Amino acid sequence: MPSSPPKRNNNMRVIVVNAHVPFVRGGAELLAESLVEQLKAAGHEAELVRIPFVWYPPEKILDCAIASSLLDVSRFAESIDLCIALKFPAYLVQHPNKAVWLVHQHRQAYELWNTSFSDLTTAAMGPEVREVISTSDTRVLASIPKLYTISETVTQRILSHNNLTAQTLYHPPPIADHLLCSGYEDFVFYPSRFNPMKRQELVLEALTRTRHPVRCIFAGAADSATVASDFMDAIRRFGLQDRVQWLGPISTPVLVEHYARTLAVVFPPLDEDYGYVTLEAMLARKAVVTVADAGGPTEFIRDGQEGWVAQPTADALADALDRVWEDRRETRRRGEAGFERYNDLGISWGSVLEALTS
Amino acid sequence: MNDASATGTLDGNAHEFTWISPVPPAATEIARYSENILRSLGGRLSVSVAAEPQDKVRVSDSEIAAFLNSLLLRRSIAICNIGNNYPYHKLALEVARATPSILILHDFVLQHLFLGEAHLKFEGWEAYRLIMRRCYGAEGEQIAQLVVDSQGKLLYQSPEICKIFPLVEDLGRNCLLGITHNPTLVEDLGRRLAAPVVYAPFPYDPAITASRRPSQDGRMRLVQFGYLGGNRCLNEVLDAIALHPKKHRLKLDVYGSVAAHQDVASKIELHGLASVVTLHGHVSDEILDQALVDADLVINLRNPTMGEASASQLRAFDASAPSVVTDAGWYSELPDGTVLKIPAGEEIHGLSGIFDRWSERPEDLRSVGCEGRRYLTFHHRSDLLVDVLSNLQGEIPQLRRNLGFRSMAFRAAGHARRNGLAHPGLAARLMERVNLLGLQW
């Protein structure tokens, strides 16, 4: 049956293809769902297709990659006009009109290689799998005219690792329309998944070194029971039971409420891809305390303007938290500046969809 | 639009290698080979040496795990020397199976290696049967039952079995690169390993300086040496001597290990050859070198050949010793005039003819010995292999890439086969995909 030519812009049949680890829900999953919602709202037929992804042992990555590569998603009963792929190995699927809006590559093969965050480094077939990932990424992504990323951080990575040029498309966080400011109370807020790369323990260490009794509320689910228990142990070890609270996973209303009430948001991850937390804080008119190697957040927060960008050490972070705590007026000013900057950047779904569906 | 031919920019750190082999004083030519090549490598490659343990017949699982872990921690790439004598290659075999490695295949047919493993490591023959099945399916399993019985008795082995079922395929899964010293095997090995294979001449820099001594009794001095298993034709040599009308004008000195030693000793006695044949066992290099230099004929027959390039033969060349080989495999590629050749299966007749020839014109054989040494000097310089090994440094990323993509395709094919999804076009389909993803074969 001959395929009809793909429609352009209006009323397209679009699939969004994402690699997914079951039971893990983070920014990438929220982004994928948001994209599908926005496509539908713009008048397209859209569907999210999740490809299960197993990454350990490393040989399983090869299996997932070839499986994805064998998938032809150009037609299911009727033609699919556009395929938008978000992550490795989802962007290996076959489709004649494929756009990639890159959330991140398989980072363990790139910037996390040779660090404790990459299990590829210490696996027997690790180097071989790494070579495959790099080669296939370069080969496949180079052949896609519509190559976009979610942030300058990811754009720079793909340029550095694969010598490929991509365009950055910022987008609003999923709860953008709900965020507001209701005051500046006596706590800083850190909402995020719990894992070593988010560096919640660095914040705890910083809290032990502040001059002021800075209080911090953490929220979010831990990636594993071990991470959770380690964090609770750290709170006890540092004697911060009176100043630290961990809410665990929270609902959107509770999240919005805490953004609305907090004095400032603290968010010092390691090389974050994008960082909804940063934008959510800006929309809630709250200053952000982040660190120089945080990646995505530093694209939006400038030290002295929308917040503090400290060196990634407990002492430097403690100093920043003290400044947040002692100069409330300045903290509020930077929060307002963040809100203004967000609006000035023109971050919208409209520009994202226009690029992806062009 | 980005350049589809662009390559990524992964880090280009220098690589470290671990050479796994027997080392002196292990009584195998591969030990001398390793000593020689490692010395020749000098600083051209960062190499550490892991000697095959000689104080035990098997390596424990915990020792293997510890060794593999050390390789990982040092990010070291293994260069595994693989031959047929299991005690000398047991660690290399384990490493080659467990982790991406470079293989130096001293033998093409590895039947004896895996028979040795089954006997010495697993103390049973089931392991051999399983490997034959893994490599060759139901047919391999049937052949295994012809080769050895359930009690481990070797029933039958033939050149045909060795040629068709070499078992080298068992080492393909993690093979980054195969290196062979037999140019006739490059294509076949590459196909069986499904890995890139390169040829480099067996490295052997002449070193023997001993001077030839005249015979004290005028007898023709025959020498056999090395690990004398069933394919070394020792029985045929004894028969040739026993049947020769002037057998008491012959003198055979045998150096090294003799498989089925008792059977050989009985045969010597049976044929009344006690004054003709001497089994010396292992001797020092100096004694063996002198024996080779003094020899009127070195007997280096192989039936069947295991595909090896013969270090023993090169040592005979070094000694300017006239030698006789089986006209098969690597030996058949030796230029005429550098060795005497006997067709497989005609050992007794062939040797008898050579004994007569020596008796009439010993200078003919002497000239063969001289030609052999000349050939060695030009064609087996160790720098030829050193160049291949030194180039590994720059080739590792491509070799890793290649192995990664091959693994991808083979794993997918294996999954499909196990789940009843294999079909005639599957291999082509998978290769099409991996080629598109970046395999450069």
Coordinates of C-alpha atoms in Angstrom, one line a residue, chain A residues 38-348:
Chain A
Q38 CA 0.9 19.8 23.9
L39 CA 0.8 18.1 20.5
K40 CA -2.8 17.1 21.1
A41 CA -3.7 20.6 22.3
A42 CA -2.2 21.9 19.1
G43 CA -4.6 19.8 17.1
H44 CA -2.4 16.8 16.3
E45 CA -3.0 13.1 16.9
A46 CA -0.3 12.1 19.3
E47 CA 0.7 9.0 21.1
L48 CA 3.6 8.2 23.5
V49 CA 5.5 4.9 22.7
R50 CA 7.8 3.7 25.5
I51 CA 10.6 1.3 24.7
P52 CA 11.7 -0.5 27.8
F53 CA 15.4 0.0 28.5
V54 CA 17.7 -2.3 30.3
W55 CA 21.3 -1.1 30.8
Y56 CA 22.9 -3.7 33.0
P57 CA 24.9 -5.8 32.2
P58 CA 26.2 -3.6 29.4
E59 CA 25.5 -6.3 26.8
K60 CA 21.8 -5.6 27.4
I61 CA 22.3 -2.2 26.0
L62 CA 23.3 -3.8 22.7
D63 CA 20.1 -5.8 22.8
C64 CA 18.0 -2.8 23.4
A65 CA 19.8 -0.8 20.7
I66 CA 19.4 -3.4 18.0
A67 CA 15.8 -4.0 19.0
S68 CA 15.1 -0.3 18.7
S69 CA 16.9 -0.2 15.4
L70 CA 14.8 -3.0 14.0
L71 CA 11.5 -1.2 14.9
D72 CA 9.9 0.5 11.9
V73 CA 7.4 3.0 13.3
S74 CA 6.5 4.6 10.1
R75 CA 3.1 2.9 9.9
F76 CA 0.5 1.4 12.2
A77 CA -2.6 0.8 10.2
E78 CA -2.1 4.3 8.8
S79 CA 1.0 6.3 8.2
I80 CA 2.7 8.1 11.1
D81 CA 3.6 11.5 9.8
L82 CA 6.2 12.3 12.4
C83 CA 8.3 10.5 14.9
I84 CA 9.8 12.5 17.8
A85 CA 12.5 10.6 19.7
L86 CA 13.8 11.7 23.0
K87 CA 16.5 9.4 24.3
F88 CA 18.9 6.6 23.5
P89 CA 18.1 4.1 22.1
A90 CA 14.7 5.3 21.1
Y91 CA 16.1 7.5 18.4
L92 CA 17.4 4.5 16.6
V93 CA 13.9 3.5 15.5
Q94 CA 13.2 3.7 11.8
H95 CA 11.0 6.5 10.4
P96 CA 11.4 8.6 7.3
N97 CA 10.4 11.8 9.1
K98 CA 12.2 11.7 12.4
A99 CA 12.9 14.5 14.7
V100 CA 15.1 14.2 17.8
W101 CA 14.5 16.4 20.8
L102 CA 17.4 15.1 22.9
V103 CA 16.8 14.8 26.6
H104 CA 20.1 13.2 27.1
Q105 CA 22.3 10.5 25.5
H106 CA 23.4 7.4 27.5
R107 CA 25.6 9.5 29.7
Q108 CA 27.5 6.6 31.2
A109 CA 29.3 6.3 27.9
Y110 CA 30.2 10.0 27.7
E111 CA 30.7 12.5 30.4
L112 CA 30.1 10.0 33.2
W113 CA 32.7 7.6 31.8
N114 CA 35.5 7.0 34.2
T115 CA 33.5 8.2 37.1
S116 CA 31.7 6.3 39.9
F117 CA 28.5 7.0 38.1
S118 CA 29.3 4.8 35.1
D119 CA 29.0 1.1 35.6
L120 CA 30.3 0.7 32.0
T121 CA 33.7 1.7 33.2
T122 CA 34.1 -1.4 35.3
A123 CA 32.4 -3.9 33.1
A124 CA 34.2 -6.4 31.0
M125 CA 32.4 -5.4 27.8
G126 CA 32.1 -1.8 28.9
P127 CA 34.6 -0.2 26.5
E128 CA 33.1 -2.1 23.6
V129 CA 29.6 -1.1 24.4
R130 CA 30.7 2.5 24.8
E131 CA 32.2 2.4 21.3
V132 CA 29.0 1.1 19.9
I133 CA 26.9 3.8 21.6
S134 CA 29.2 6.5 20.4
T135 CA 29.4 5.2 16.9
S136 CA 25.7 4.6 16.5
D137 CA 24.8 7.9 18.1
T138 CA 27.1 9.8 15.7
R139 CA 26.0 7.9 12.7
V140 CA 22.2 8.0 13.4
L141 CA 21.9 11.5 14.8
A142 CA 24.1 12.9 12.0
S143 CA 21.5 11.7 9.5
I144 CA 18.6 13.5 11.2
P145 CA 18.0 17.0 9.9
K146 CA 15.8 18.0 12.8
L147 CA 18.2 17.5 15.7
Y148 CA 17.3 19.5 18.8
T149 CA 18.1 19.3 22.5
I150 CA 16.3 20.4 25.6
S151 CA 19.2 22.6 26.8
E152 CA 22.5 24.3 26.0
T153 CA 24.1 21.8 28.3
V154 CA 22.9 18.9 26.2
T155 CA 23.7 20.8 23.0
Q156 CA 27.3 21.3 24.1
R157 CA 27.7 17.7 25.1
I158 CA 26.7 16.4 21.7
L159 CA 29.0 18.8 20.0
S160 CA 31.8 17.8 22.3
H161 CA 31.3 14.1 22.2
N162 CA 29.9 13.5 18.7
N163 CA 30.9 16.6 16.8
L164 CA 27.3 17.3 16.0
T165 CA 25.4 20.6 15.9
A166 CA 22.0 20.7 17.4
Q167 CA 19.6 23.5 18.3
T168 CA 18.4 24.1 21.8
L169 CA 14.6 24.2 22.5
Y170 CA 13.7 25.3 26.0
H171 CA 10.2 24.3 27.2
P172 CA 8.1 25.1 30.3
P173 CA 8.0 22.7 33.2
P174 CA 4.8 20.6 33.5
I175 CA 3.4 22.5 36.4
A176 CA 4.2 26.0 35.1
D177 CA 0.6 27.2 35.1
H178 CA 0.2 26.2 38.7
L179 CA 3.1 28.0 40.3
L180 CA 2.7 31.1 42.3
C181 CA 4.3 32.9 45.2
S182 CA 2.5 33.3 48.6
G183 CA 5.4 34.4 50.8
Y184 CA 8.9 33.8 52.0
E185 CA 8.9 31.6 55.0
D186 CA 11.8 30.3 57.2
F187 CA 12.9 27.4 55.1
V188 CA 14.7 26.6 51.8
F189 CA 13.3 23.9 49.6
Y190 CA 14.9 21.1 47.6
P191 CA 12.4 19.0 45.5
S192 CA 14.0 16.3 43.4
R193 CA 14.5 12.6 42.9
F194 CA 17.1 11.3 45.4
N195 CA 20.2 9.9 43.9
P196 CA 23.9 10.6 44.2
M197 CA 24.0 13.0 41.2
K198 CA 21.4 15.3 42.8
R199 CA 23.8 15.7 45.8
Q200 CA 21.3 16.1 48.5
E201 CA 24.0 15.0 51.0
L202 CA 26.1 18.0 49.9
V203 CA 23.3 20.2 51.1
L204 CA 23.3 18.4 54.4
E205 CA 27.0 19.0 54.8
A206 CA 26.5 22.6 53.9
L207 CA 23.8 22.9 56.5
T208 CA 26.3 21.7 59.2
R209 CA 28.5 24.7 58.3
T210 CA 26.1 27.5 58.1
R211 CA 26.3 30.3 60.7
H212 CA 22.5 30.6 60.7
P213 CA 20.1 27.8 61.6
V214 CA 19.0 27.4 58.0
R215 CA 16.1 24.9 57.7
C216 CA 15.7 22.8 54.6
I217 CA 12.7 20.8 53.4
F218 CA 13.5 18.0 50.9
A219 CA 10.9 16.3 48.8
G220 CA 11.0 13.5 46.3
A221 CA 11.4 9.8 45.9
A222 CA 14.6 8.0 46.4
D223 CA 15.9 5.9 43.5
S224 CA 16.5 3.0 45.8
A225 CA 16.0 1.9 49.4
T226 CA 19.7 2.2 49.9
V227 CA 19.8 5.8 48.9
A228 CA 16.9 6.5 51.2
S229 CA 18.4 4.9 54.2
D230 CA 21.8 6.5 53.5
F231 CA 20.1 9.9 53.5
M232 CA 18.3 9.3 56.7
D233 CA 21.5 8.1 58.3
A234 CA 23.2 11.2 57.1
I235 CA 20.6 13.5 58.7
R236 CA 21.2 11.7 62.0
R237 CA 24.9 11.6 61.7
F238 CA 25.0 15.4 61.1
G239 CA 22.6 16.1 63.9
L240 CA 20.2 17.9 61.6
Q241 CA 17.0 16.3 62.8
D242 CA 15.6 19.6 64.0
R243 CA 16.5 21.5 60.8
V244 CA 15.8 19.1 58.0
Q245 CA 12.6 17.4 56.9
W246 CA 12.2 14.9 54.1
L247 CA 8.7 14.7 52.8
G248 CA 9.3 11.8 50.4
P249 CA 7.3 11.8 47.2
I250 CA 4.7 14.5 47.2
S251 CA 1.7 15.4 45.1
T252 CA 1.6 18.3 42.7
P253 CA -0.5 20.5 45.0
V254 CA 1.9 19.9 47.9
L255 CA 4.8 20.7 45.6
V256 CA 3.2 23.9 44.4
E257 CA 2.4 24.9 48.0
H258 CA 6.0 24.5 49.1
Y259 CA 7.3 26.4 46.1
A260 CA 4.8 29.2 47.0
R261 CA 5.9 29.4 50.6
T262 CA 9.7 28.8 50.5
L263 CA 12.3 31.4 51.1
A264 CA 14.4 30.1 48.2
V265 CA 15.1 26.9 46.4
V266 CA 18.4 25.0 46.7
F267 CA 19.3 22.8 43.7
P268 CA 23.0 21.8 43.3
P269 CA 22.9 18.7 41.1
L270 CA 25.9 17.4 39.1
D271 CA 25.7 18.3 35.5
E272 CA 21.9 18.3 35.2
D273 CA 20.5 18.0 31.7
Y274 CA 17.9 20.7 32.1
G275 CA 16.4 21.0 35.6
Y276 CA 12.7 21.7 36.0
V277 CA 13.4 22.7 39.6
T278 CA 15.2 25.8 38.4
L279 CA 12.4 27.0 36.2
E280 CA 9.7 26.1 38.7
A281 CA 11.5 28.2 41.3
M282 CA 11.7 31.1 38.8
L283 CA 8.0 30.9 38.1
A284 CA 7.3 30.9 41.8
R285 CA 9.5 34.0 42.1
K286 CA 12.0 32.3 44.3
A287 CA 15.8 32.7 44.1
V288 CA 17.8 29.6 43.4
V289 CA 21.0 28.5 45.1
T290 CA 22.9 26.3 42.7
V291 CA 26.5 25.4 42.0
A292 CA 28.9 26.1 39.1
D293 CA 29.0 22.5 37.8
A294 CA 25.2 22.0 38.0
G295 CA 24.8 22.1 34.2
G296 CA 21.2 23.1 33.2
P297 CA 20.4 25.4 36.1
T298 CA 23.4 27.6 35.3
E299 CA 21.9 28.4 32.0
F300 CA 19.1 30.3 33.8
I301 CA 20.6 31.4 37.1
R302 CA 23.3 34.0 37.1
D303 CA 25.2 34.6 40.3
G304 CA 24.1 37.8 41.9
Q305 CA 21.0 38.1 39.7
E306 CA 18.5 35.3 39.8
G307 CA 20.2 33.6 42.7
W308 CA 23.6 32.3 43.8
V309 CA 26.0 30.1 41.9
A310 CA 28.5 28.8 44.4
Q311 CA 31.5 26.5 44.0
P312 CA 30.4 22.9 44.5
T313 CA 31.7 22.6 48.0
A314 CA 30.0 22.4 51.3
D315 CA 31.6 25.6 52.6
A316 CA 30.7 27.6 49.5
L317 CA 27.1 26.3 49.5
A318 CA 26.9 27.1 53.3
D319 CA 28.0 30.6 52.6
A320 CA 25.3 31.0 50.0
L321 CA 22.7 29.6 52.2
D322 CA 23.7 32.0 55.0
R323 CA 23.3 34.9 52.6
V324 CA 19.9 33.7 51.6
W325 CA 18.9 33.4 55.3
E326 CA 20.3 36.7 56.5
D327 CA 19.4 39.1 53.7
R328 CA 15.7 38.4 53.0
R329 CA 15.2 41.4 50.9
E330 CA 18.0 40.5 48.5
T331 CA 16.7 36.9 48.4
R332 CA 13.2 38.2 47.4
R333 CA 14.8 40.5 44.8
R334 CA 16.6 37.7 43.2
G335 CA 13.5 35.6 43.2
E336 CA 11.6 38.4 41.3
A337 CA 14.5 38.7 38.9
G338 CA 14.2 35.0 38.2
F339 CA 10.5 35.4 37.3
E340 CA 11.4 38.3 35.0
R341 CA 14.2 36.4 33.3
Y342 CA 11.9 33.4 32.7
N343 CA 9.5 35.6 30.9
D344 CA 12.2 37.4 29.0
L345 CA 13.5 34.0 27.7
G346 CA 10.2 33.4 25.9
I347 CA 10.1 29.8 27.0
S348 CA 7.0 28.3 25.4

